[in-house]
CSV table of C-alpha atoms and ligand atoms in Angstrom, one decimal:
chain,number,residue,atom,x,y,z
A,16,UNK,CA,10.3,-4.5,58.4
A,17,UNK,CA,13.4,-3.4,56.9
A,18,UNK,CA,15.3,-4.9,54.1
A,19,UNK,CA,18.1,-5.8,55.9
A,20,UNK,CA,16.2,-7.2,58.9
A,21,UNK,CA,13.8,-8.9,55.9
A,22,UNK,CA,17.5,-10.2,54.1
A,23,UNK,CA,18.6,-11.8,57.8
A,24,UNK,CA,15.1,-13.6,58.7
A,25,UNK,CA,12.4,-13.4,55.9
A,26,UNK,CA,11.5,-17.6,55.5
A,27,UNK,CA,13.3,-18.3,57.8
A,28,UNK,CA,12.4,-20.9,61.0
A,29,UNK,CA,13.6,-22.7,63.6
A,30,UNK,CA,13.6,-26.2,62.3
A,31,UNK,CA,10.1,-27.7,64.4
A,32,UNK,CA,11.8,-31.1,64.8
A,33,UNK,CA,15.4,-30.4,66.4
A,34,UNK,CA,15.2,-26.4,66.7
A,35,UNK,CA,18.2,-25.9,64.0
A,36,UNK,CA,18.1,-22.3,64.0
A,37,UNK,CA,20.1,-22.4,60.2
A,38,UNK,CA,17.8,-24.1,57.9
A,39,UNK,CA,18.7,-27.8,57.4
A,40,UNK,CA,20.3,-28.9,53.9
A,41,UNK,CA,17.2,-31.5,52.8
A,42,UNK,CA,19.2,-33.8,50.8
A,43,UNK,CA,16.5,-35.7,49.7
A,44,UNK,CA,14.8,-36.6,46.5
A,45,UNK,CA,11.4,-38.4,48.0
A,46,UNK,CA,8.7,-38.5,51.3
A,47,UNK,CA,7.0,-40.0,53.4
A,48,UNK,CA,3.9,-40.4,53.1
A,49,UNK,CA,1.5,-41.6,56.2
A,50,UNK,CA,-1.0,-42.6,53.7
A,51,UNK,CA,-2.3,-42.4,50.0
A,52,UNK,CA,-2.6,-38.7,49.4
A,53,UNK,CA,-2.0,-37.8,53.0
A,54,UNK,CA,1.8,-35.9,53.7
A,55,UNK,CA,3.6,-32.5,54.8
A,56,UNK,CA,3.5,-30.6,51.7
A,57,UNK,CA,6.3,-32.8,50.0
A,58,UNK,CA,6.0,-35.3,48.0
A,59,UNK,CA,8.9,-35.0,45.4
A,60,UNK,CA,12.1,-32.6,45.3
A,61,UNK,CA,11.6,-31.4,41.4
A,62,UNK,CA,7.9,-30.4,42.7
A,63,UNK,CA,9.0,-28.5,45.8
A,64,UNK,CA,11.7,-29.4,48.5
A,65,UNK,CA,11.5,-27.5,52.2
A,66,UNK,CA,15.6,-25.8,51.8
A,67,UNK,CA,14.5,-24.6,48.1
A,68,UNK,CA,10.8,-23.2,50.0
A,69,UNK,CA,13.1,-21.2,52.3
A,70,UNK,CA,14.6,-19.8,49.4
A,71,UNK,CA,11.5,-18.9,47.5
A,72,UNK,CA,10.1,-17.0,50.3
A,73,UNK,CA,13.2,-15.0,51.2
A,74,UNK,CA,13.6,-13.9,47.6
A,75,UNK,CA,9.8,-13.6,47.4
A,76,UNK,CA,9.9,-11.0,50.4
A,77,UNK,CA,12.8,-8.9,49.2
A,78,UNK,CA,11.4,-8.2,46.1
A,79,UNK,CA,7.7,-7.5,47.7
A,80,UNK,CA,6.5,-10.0,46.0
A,81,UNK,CA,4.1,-13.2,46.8
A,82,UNK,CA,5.7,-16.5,45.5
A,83,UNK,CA,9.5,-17.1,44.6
A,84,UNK,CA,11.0,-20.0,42.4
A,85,UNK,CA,14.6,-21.0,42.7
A,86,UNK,CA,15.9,-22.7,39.7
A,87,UNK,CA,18.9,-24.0,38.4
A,88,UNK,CA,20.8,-20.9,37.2
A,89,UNK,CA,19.7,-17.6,35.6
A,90,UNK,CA,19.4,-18.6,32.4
A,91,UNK,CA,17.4,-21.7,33.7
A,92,UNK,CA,15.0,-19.1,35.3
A,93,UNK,CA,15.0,-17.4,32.1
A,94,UNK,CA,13.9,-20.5,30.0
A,95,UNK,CA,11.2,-21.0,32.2
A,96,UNK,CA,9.9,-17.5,31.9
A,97,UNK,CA,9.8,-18.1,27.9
A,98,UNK,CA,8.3,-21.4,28.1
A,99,UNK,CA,5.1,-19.0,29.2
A,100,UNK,CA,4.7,-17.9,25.5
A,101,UNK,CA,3.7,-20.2,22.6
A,102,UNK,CA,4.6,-21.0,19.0
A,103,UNK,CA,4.0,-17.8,17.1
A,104,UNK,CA,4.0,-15.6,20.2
A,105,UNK,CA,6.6,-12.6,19.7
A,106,UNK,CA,8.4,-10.9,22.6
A,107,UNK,CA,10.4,-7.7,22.2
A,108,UNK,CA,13.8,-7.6,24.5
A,109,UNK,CA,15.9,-4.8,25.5
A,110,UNK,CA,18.9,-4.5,22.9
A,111,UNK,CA,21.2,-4.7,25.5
A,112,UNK,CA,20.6,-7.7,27.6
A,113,UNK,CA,23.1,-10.4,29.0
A,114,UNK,CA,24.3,-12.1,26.2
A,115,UNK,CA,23.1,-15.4,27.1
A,116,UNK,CA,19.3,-14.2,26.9
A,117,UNK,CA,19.8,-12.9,23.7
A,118,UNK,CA,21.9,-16.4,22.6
A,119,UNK,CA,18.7,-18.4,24.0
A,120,UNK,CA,16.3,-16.2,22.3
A,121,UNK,CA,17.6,-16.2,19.2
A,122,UNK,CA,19.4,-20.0,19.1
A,123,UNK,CA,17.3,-22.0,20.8
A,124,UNK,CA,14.0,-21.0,21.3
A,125,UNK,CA,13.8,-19.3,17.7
A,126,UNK,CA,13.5,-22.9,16.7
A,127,UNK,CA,10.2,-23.6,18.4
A,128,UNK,CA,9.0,-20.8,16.3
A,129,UNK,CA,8.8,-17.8,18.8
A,130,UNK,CA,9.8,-14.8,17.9
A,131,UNK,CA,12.2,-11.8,19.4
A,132,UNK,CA,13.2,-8.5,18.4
A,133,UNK,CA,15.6,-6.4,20.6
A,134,UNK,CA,15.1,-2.8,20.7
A,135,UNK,CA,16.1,-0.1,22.6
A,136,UNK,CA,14.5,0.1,25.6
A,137,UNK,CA,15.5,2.9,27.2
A,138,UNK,CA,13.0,5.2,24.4
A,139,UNK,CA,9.9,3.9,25.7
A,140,UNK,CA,8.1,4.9,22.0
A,141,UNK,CA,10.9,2.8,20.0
A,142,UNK,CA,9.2,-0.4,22.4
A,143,UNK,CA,5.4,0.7,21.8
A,144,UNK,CA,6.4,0.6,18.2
A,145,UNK,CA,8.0,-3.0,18.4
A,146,UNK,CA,5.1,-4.0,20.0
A,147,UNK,CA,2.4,-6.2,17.3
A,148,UNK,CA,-0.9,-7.9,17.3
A,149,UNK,CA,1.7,-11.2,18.4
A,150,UNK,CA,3.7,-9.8,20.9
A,151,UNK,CA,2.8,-11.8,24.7
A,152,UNK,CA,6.0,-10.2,26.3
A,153,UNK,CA,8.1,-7.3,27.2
A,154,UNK,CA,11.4,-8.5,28.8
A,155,UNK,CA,14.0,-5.7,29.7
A,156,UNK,CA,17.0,-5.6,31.9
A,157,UNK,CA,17.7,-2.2,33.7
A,158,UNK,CA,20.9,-1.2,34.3
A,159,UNK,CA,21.6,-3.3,31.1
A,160,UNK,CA,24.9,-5.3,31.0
A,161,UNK,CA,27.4,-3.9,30.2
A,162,UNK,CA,26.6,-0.4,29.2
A,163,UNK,CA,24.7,0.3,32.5
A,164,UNK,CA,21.3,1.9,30.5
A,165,UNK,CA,18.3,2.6,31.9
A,166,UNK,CA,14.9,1.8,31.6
A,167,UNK,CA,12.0,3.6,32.8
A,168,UNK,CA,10.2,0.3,34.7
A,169,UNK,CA,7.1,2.0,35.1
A,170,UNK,CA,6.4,3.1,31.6
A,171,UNK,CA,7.2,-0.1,30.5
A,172,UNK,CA,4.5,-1.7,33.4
A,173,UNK,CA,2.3,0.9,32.3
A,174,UNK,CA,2.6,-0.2,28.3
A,175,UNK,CA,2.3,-3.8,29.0
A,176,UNK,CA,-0.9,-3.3,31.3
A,177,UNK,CA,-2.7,-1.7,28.4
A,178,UNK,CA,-1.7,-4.1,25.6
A,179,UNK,CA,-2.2,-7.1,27.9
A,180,UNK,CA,1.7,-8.3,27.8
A,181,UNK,CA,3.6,-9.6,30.5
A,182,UNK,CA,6.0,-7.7,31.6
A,183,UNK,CA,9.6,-8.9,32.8
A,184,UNK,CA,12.5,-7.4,34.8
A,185,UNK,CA,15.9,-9.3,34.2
A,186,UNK,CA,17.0,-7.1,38.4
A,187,UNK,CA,20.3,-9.0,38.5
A,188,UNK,CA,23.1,-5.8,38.1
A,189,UNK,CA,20.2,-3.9,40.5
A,190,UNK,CA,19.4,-6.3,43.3
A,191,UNK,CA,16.0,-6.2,45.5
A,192,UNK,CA,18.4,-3.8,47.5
A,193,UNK,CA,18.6,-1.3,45.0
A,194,UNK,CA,15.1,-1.7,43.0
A,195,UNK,CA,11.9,-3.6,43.1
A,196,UNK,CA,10.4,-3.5,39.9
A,197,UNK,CA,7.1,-5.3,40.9
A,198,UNK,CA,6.5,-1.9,43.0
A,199,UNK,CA,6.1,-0.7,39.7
A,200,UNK,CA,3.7,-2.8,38.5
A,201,UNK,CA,5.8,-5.7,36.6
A,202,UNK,CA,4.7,-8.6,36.3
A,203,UNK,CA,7.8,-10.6,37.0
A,204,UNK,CA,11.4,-10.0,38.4
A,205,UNK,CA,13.7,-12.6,37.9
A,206,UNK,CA,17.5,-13.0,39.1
A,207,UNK,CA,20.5,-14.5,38.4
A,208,UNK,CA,21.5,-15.7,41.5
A,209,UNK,CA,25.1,-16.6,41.0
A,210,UNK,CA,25.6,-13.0,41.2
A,211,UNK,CA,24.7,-10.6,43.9
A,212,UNK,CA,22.3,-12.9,45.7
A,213,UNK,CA,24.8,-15.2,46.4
A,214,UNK,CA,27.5,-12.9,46.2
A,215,UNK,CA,30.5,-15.1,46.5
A,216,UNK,CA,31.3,-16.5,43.0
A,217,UNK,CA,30.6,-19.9,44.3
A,218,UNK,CA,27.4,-21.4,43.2
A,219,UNK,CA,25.0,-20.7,40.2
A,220,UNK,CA,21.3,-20.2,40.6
A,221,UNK,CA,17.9,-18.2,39.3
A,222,UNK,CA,15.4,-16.9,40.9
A,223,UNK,CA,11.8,-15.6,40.2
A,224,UNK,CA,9.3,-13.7,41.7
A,225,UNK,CA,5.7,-12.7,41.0
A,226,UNK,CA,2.5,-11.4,42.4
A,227,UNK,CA,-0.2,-12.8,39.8
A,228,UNK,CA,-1.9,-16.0,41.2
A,229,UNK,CA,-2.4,-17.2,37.3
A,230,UNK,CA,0.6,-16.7,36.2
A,231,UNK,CA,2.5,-18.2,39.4
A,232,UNK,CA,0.4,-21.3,39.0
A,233,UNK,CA,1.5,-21.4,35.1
A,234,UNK,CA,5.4,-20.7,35.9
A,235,UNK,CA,5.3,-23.6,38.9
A,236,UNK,CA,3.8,-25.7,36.7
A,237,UNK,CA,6.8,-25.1,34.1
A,238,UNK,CA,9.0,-25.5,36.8
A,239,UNK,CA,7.7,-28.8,37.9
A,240,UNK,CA,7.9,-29.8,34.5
A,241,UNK,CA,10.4,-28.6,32.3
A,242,UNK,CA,12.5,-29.3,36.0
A,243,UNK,CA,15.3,-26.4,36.0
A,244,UNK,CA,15.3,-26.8,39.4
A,245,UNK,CA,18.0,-25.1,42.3
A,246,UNK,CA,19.4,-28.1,44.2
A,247,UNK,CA,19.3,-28.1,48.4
A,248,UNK,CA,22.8,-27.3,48.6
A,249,UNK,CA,22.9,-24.4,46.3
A,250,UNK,CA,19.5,-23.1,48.0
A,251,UNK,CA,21.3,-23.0,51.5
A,252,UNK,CA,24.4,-21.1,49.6
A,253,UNK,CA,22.2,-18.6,48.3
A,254,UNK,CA,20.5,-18.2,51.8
A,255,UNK,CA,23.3,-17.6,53.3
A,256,UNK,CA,24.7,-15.1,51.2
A,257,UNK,CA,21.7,-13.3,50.6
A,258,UNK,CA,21.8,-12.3,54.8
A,259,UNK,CA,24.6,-10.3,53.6
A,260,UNK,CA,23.3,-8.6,50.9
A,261,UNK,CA,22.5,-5.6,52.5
A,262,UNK,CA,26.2,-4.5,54.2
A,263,UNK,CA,27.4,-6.1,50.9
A,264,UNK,CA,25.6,-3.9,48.2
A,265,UNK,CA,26.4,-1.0,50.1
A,266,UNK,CA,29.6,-1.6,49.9
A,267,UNK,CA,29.6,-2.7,46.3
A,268,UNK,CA,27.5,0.7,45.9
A,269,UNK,CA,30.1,2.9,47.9
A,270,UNK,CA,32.9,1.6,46.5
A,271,UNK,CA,31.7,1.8,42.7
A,272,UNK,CA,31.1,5.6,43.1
A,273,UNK,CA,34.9,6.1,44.2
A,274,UNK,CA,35.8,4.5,41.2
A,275,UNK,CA,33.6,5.7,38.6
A,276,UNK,CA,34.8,9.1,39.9
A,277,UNK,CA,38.4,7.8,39.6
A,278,UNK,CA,37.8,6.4,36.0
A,279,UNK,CA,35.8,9.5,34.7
A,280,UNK,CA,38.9,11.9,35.5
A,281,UNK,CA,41.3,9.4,34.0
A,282,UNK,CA,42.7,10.8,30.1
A,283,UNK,CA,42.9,6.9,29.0
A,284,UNK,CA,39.5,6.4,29.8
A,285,UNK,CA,37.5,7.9,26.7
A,286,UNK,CA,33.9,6.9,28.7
A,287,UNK,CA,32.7,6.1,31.8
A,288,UNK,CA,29.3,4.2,31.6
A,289,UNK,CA,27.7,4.5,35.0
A,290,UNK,CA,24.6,5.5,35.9
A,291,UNK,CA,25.7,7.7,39.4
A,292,UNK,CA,27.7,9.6,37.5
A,293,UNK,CA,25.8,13.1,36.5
A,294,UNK,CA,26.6,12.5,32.9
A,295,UNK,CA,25.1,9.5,32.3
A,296,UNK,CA,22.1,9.6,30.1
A,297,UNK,CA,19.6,8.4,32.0
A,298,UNK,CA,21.2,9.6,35.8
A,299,UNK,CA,17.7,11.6,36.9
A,300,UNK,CA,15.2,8.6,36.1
A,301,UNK,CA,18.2,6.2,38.2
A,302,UNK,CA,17.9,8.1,41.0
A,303,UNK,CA,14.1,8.0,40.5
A,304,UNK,CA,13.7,4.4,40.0
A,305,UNK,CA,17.0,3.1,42.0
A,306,UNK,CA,17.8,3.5,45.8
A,307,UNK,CA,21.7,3.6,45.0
A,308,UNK,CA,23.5,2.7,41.5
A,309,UNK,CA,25.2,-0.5,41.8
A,310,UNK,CA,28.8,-2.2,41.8
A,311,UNK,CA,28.8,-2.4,38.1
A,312,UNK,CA,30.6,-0.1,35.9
A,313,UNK,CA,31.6,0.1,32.1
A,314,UNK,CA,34.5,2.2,30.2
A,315,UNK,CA,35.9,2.2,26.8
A,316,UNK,CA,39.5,2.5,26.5
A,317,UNK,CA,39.3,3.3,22.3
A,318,UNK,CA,40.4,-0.1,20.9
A,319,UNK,CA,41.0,-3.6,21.4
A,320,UNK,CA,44.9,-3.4,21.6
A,321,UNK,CA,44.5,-1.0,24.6
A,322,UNK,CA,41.7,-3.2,26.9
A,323,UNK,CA,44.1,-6.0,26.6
A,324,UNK,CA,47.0,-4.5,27.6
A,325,UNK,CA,44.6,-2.9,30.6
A,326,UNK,CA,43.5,-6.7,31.2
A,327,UNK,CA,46.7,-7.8,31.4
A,328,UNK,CA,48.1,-5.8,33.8
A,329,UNK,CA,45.5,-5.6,36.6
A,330,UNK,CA,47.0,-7.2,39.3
A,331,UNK,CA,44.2,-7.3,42.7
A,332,UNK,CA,40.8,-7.4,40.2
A,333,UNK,CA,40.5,-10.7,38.4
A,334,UNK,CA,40.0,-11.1,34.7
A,335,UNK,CA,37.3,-12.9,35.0
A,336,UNK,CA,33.1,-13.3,34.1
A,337,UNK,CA,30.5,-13.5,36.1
A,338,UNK,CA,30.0,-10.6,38.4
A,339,UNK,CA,28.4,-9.3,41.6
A,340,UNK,CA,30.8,-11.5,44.0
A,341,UNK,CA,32.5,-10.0,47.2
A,342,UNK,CA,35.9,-9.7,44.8
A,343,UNK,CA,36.6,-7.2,42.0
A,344,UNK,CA,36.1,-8.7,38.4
A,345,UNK,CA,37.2,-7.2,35.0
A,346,UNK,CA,35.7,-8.7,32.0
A,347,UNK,CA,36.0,-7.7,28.0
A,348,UNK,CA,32.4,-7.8,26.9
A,349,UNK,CA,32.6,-8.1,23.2
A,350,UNK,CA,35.5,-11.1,23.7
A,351,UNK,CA,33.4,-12.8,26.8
A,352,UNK,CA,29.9,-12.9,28.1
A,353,UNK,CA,28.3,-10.9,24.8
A,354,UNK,CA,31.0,-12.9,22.1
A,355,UNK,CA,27.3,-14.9,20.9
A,356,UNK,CA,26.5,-11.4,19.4
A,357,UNK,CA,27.9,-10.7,16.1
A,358,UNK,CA,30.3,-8.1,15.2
A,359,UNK,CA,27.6,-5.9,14.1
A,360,UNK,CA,25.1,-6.4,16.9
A,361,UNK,CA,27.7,-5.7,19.2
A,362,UNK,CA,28.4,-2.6,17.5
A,363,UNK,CA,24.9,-1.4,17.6
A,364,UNK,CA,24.3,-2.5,20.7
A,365,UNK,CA,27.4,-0.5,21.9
A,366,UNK,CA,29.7,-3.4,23.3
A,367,UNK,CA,33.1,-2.0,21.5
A,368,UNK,CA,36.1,-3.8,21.0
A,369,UNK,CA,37.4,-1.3,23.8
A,370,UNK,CA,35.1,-1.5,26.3
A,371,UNK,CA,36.0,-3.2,29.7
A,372,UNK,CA,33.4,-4.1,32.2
A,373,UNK,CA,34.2,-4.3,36.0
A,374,UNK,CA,32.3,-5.4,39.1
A,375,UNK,CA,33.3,-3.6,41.9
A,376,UNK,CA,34.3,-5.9,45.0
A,377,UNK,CA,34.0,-5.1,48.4
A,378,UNK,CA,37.9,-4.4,49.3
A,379,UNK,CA,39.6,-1.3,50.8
A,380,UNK,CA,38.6,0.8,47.2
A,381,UNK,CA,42.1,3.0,47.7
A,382,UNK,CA,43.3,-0.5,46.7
A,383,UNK,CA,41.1,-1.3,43.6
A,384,UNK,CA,41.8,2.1,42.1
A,385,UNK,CA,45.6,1.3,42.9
A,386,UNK,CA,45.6,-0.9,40.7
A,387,UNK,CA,43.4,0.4,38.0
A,388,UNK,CA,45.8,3.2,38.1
A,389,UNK,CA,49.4,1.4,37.5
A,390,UNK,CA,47.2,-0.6,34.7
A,391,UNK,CA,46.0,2.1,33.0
A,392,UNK,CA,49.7,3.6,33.2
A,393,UNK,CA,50.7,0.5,31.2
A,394,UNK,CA,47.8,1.4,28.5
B,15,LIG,C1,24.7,-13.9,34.6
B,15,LIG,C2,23.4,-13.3,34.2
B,15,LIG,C3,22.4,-14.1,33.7
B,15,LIG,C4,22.5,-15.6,33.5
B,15,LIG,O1,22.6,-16.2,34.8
B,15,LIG,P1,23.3,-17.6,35.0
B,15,LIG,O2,23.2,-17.8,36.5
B,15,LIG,O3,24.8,-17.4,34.6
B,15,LIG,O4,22.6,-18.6,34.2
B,15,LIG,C5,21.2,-13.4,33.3
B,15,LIG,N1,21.1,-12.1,33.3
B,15,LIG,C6,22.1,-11.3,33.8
B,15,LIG,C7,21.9,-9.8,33.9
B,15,LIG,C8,23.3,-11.9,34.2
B,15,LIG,O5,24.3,-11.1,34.7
């Protein structure tokens, strides 16, 4: 089946008691049961509720996986995904990750003594080298947020199946439309829902998906417990934006290409970070790994005076963070979603006081790069 045809119908039925062909919102928190032990499947909505189950197996299909969990946001998903390692376990992180993972890492789950170090991932032999006799977990984001690097997925499969470490795929910027890293042999692909998935700025959620039967039983079990859990409501949202994602990505896709192109020609701009553009580092092992390159796009306008001018004078794309929604957002990394870093990790990490990040929307793109252009005339 193809992925659109899988976004439209995969876990999705006909409700069997009334034939509702959209699946029901189950607004509830408890079941019936017809006698002690005996019921449908359902017995609590932390544990598992039938709108969330829809969910689970569209996401779980898209990403050719077996078992999906929807929980409360990405960084929910996230959380969950750490709570498999133990005190004194070590897990090394792409340097370059969404700020909140690295704010978790290192402010809250420091504490319960595990330990992190972020590297960069795109030199596969700088990760074999991070990796010690404690290290349980690989956890990479490719493209990275927001300088769009790449990883090579299945090196990094192939490094964590000799050393015994589970391996993780933070897909959000990439989408199941654009890359499946568990074809490659991760372990686990997890989303943040609130962006692409969904696709219209207007809920939060994460998602998961794995093939191991072990591992899935471990993760559920965390879920269940620890009880991040995606309400009804924002299940059916992400449903229902996920039938889209297909016409929407490549869009987003189309569109970002145009304006790459635009910004790379551009004499303010003093770099384009995107990886369909032929000078970006890593552009042969995108197109090897990636089935298009994505709505998102970074460029560093040389200081801090000149992005806020820039931000300030964009009129159609919203200043804004989050990403991945059907309207053009412009964000100021080292200000927004990475200001947990410090002034020094964003520096390594290349998030520059110039830098602006933008997620390509799905308008009429002569009008997106209209406006870029009478802002960056302003710069
Ligand atoms: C937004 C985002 C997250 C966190 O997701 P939330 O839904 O905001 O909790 C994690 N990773 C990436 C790449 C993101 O863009």
């Amino acid at each position: 089946m193809g992925f659109s045809t899988k976004a439209v119908h995969s876990g999705i039925e006909a409700d069997p008691s009334t034939g509702s062909l959209m699946t029901p919102i189950h607004l509830t928190s408890t079941y019936l049961q017809s006698e002690i032990g005996k019921h449908k499947g359902y017995v609590y909505s932390r544990v598992a509720n039938p709108t969330r189950t829809v969910l689970e197996k569209s996401i779980a299909s898209l990403e050719n996986g077996k078992e999906g969990l929807a929980f409360a946001s990405g960084m929910a998903a996230e959380t969950a995904v750490f709570h498999l390692l133990k005190a004194g376990d070590h897990a090394v992180i792409s340097r370059n990750v969404y700020g909140g993972t690295f704010r978790v890492a290192k402010f809250v789950l420091e504490n319960f003594s595990l330990h992190f170090d972020f590297v960069d991932s795109t030199d596969i032999g700088v990760l074999k080298d991070a990796v010690r006799a404690e290290t349980r977990m690989v956890f990479v984001e490719s493209p990275t947020n927001p300088t769009m690097e790449i990883t090579d997925l299945r090196a990094v499969a192939k490094l964590c199946k000799a050393r015994k470490l589970i391996s993780v795929v933070d897909n959000t910027f990439a989408t199941p439309y654009l890359q499946n890293p568990l074809d490659f042999g991760i372990d686990i692909v997890l989303h943040s829902a609130t962006k692409y998935l969904n696709g219209h700025s207007d809920m939060l959620g994460g998602l998961v998906v794995l093939n191991d039967p072990k591992l899935t039983e471990r993760l559920r079990f965390i879920q269940k417990s620890v009880g991040g859990i995606l309400s009804p409501f924002e299940a059916w949202m992400c449903l229902r934006g996920i039938k889209t994602l297909a016409v929407r990505m490549a869009r987003h896709d189309a569109n970002a290409i145009e304006v790459a192109a635009f910004l790379n020609t551009n004499r303010k701009v003093k770099k384009v970070n995107y990886p369909g553009l032929a000078s970006h580092p890593q552009h042969y092992l995108a197109q090897k790994q990636m089935r298009g390159f994505g709505g998102m796009i970074s460029f560093d306008l040389g200081s801090f005076e000149k992005a806020k001018k820039l931000l300030k004078s964009v009129r159609l794309c919203a200043l804004a963070e989050s990403l991945g929604g059907v309207e053009t957002l412009i964000s100021h990394p080292a200000t927004m979603t990475h200001a947990a870093l410090s002034p020094e990790e964003r520096q390594r990490v290349g998030v520059t006081d110039g830098l602006v990040r933008i997620s390509v929307g799905i308008e009429d793109v002569e009008d997106i790069i209209e406006d870029l252009k009478q802002a960056l005339a302003k710069v």
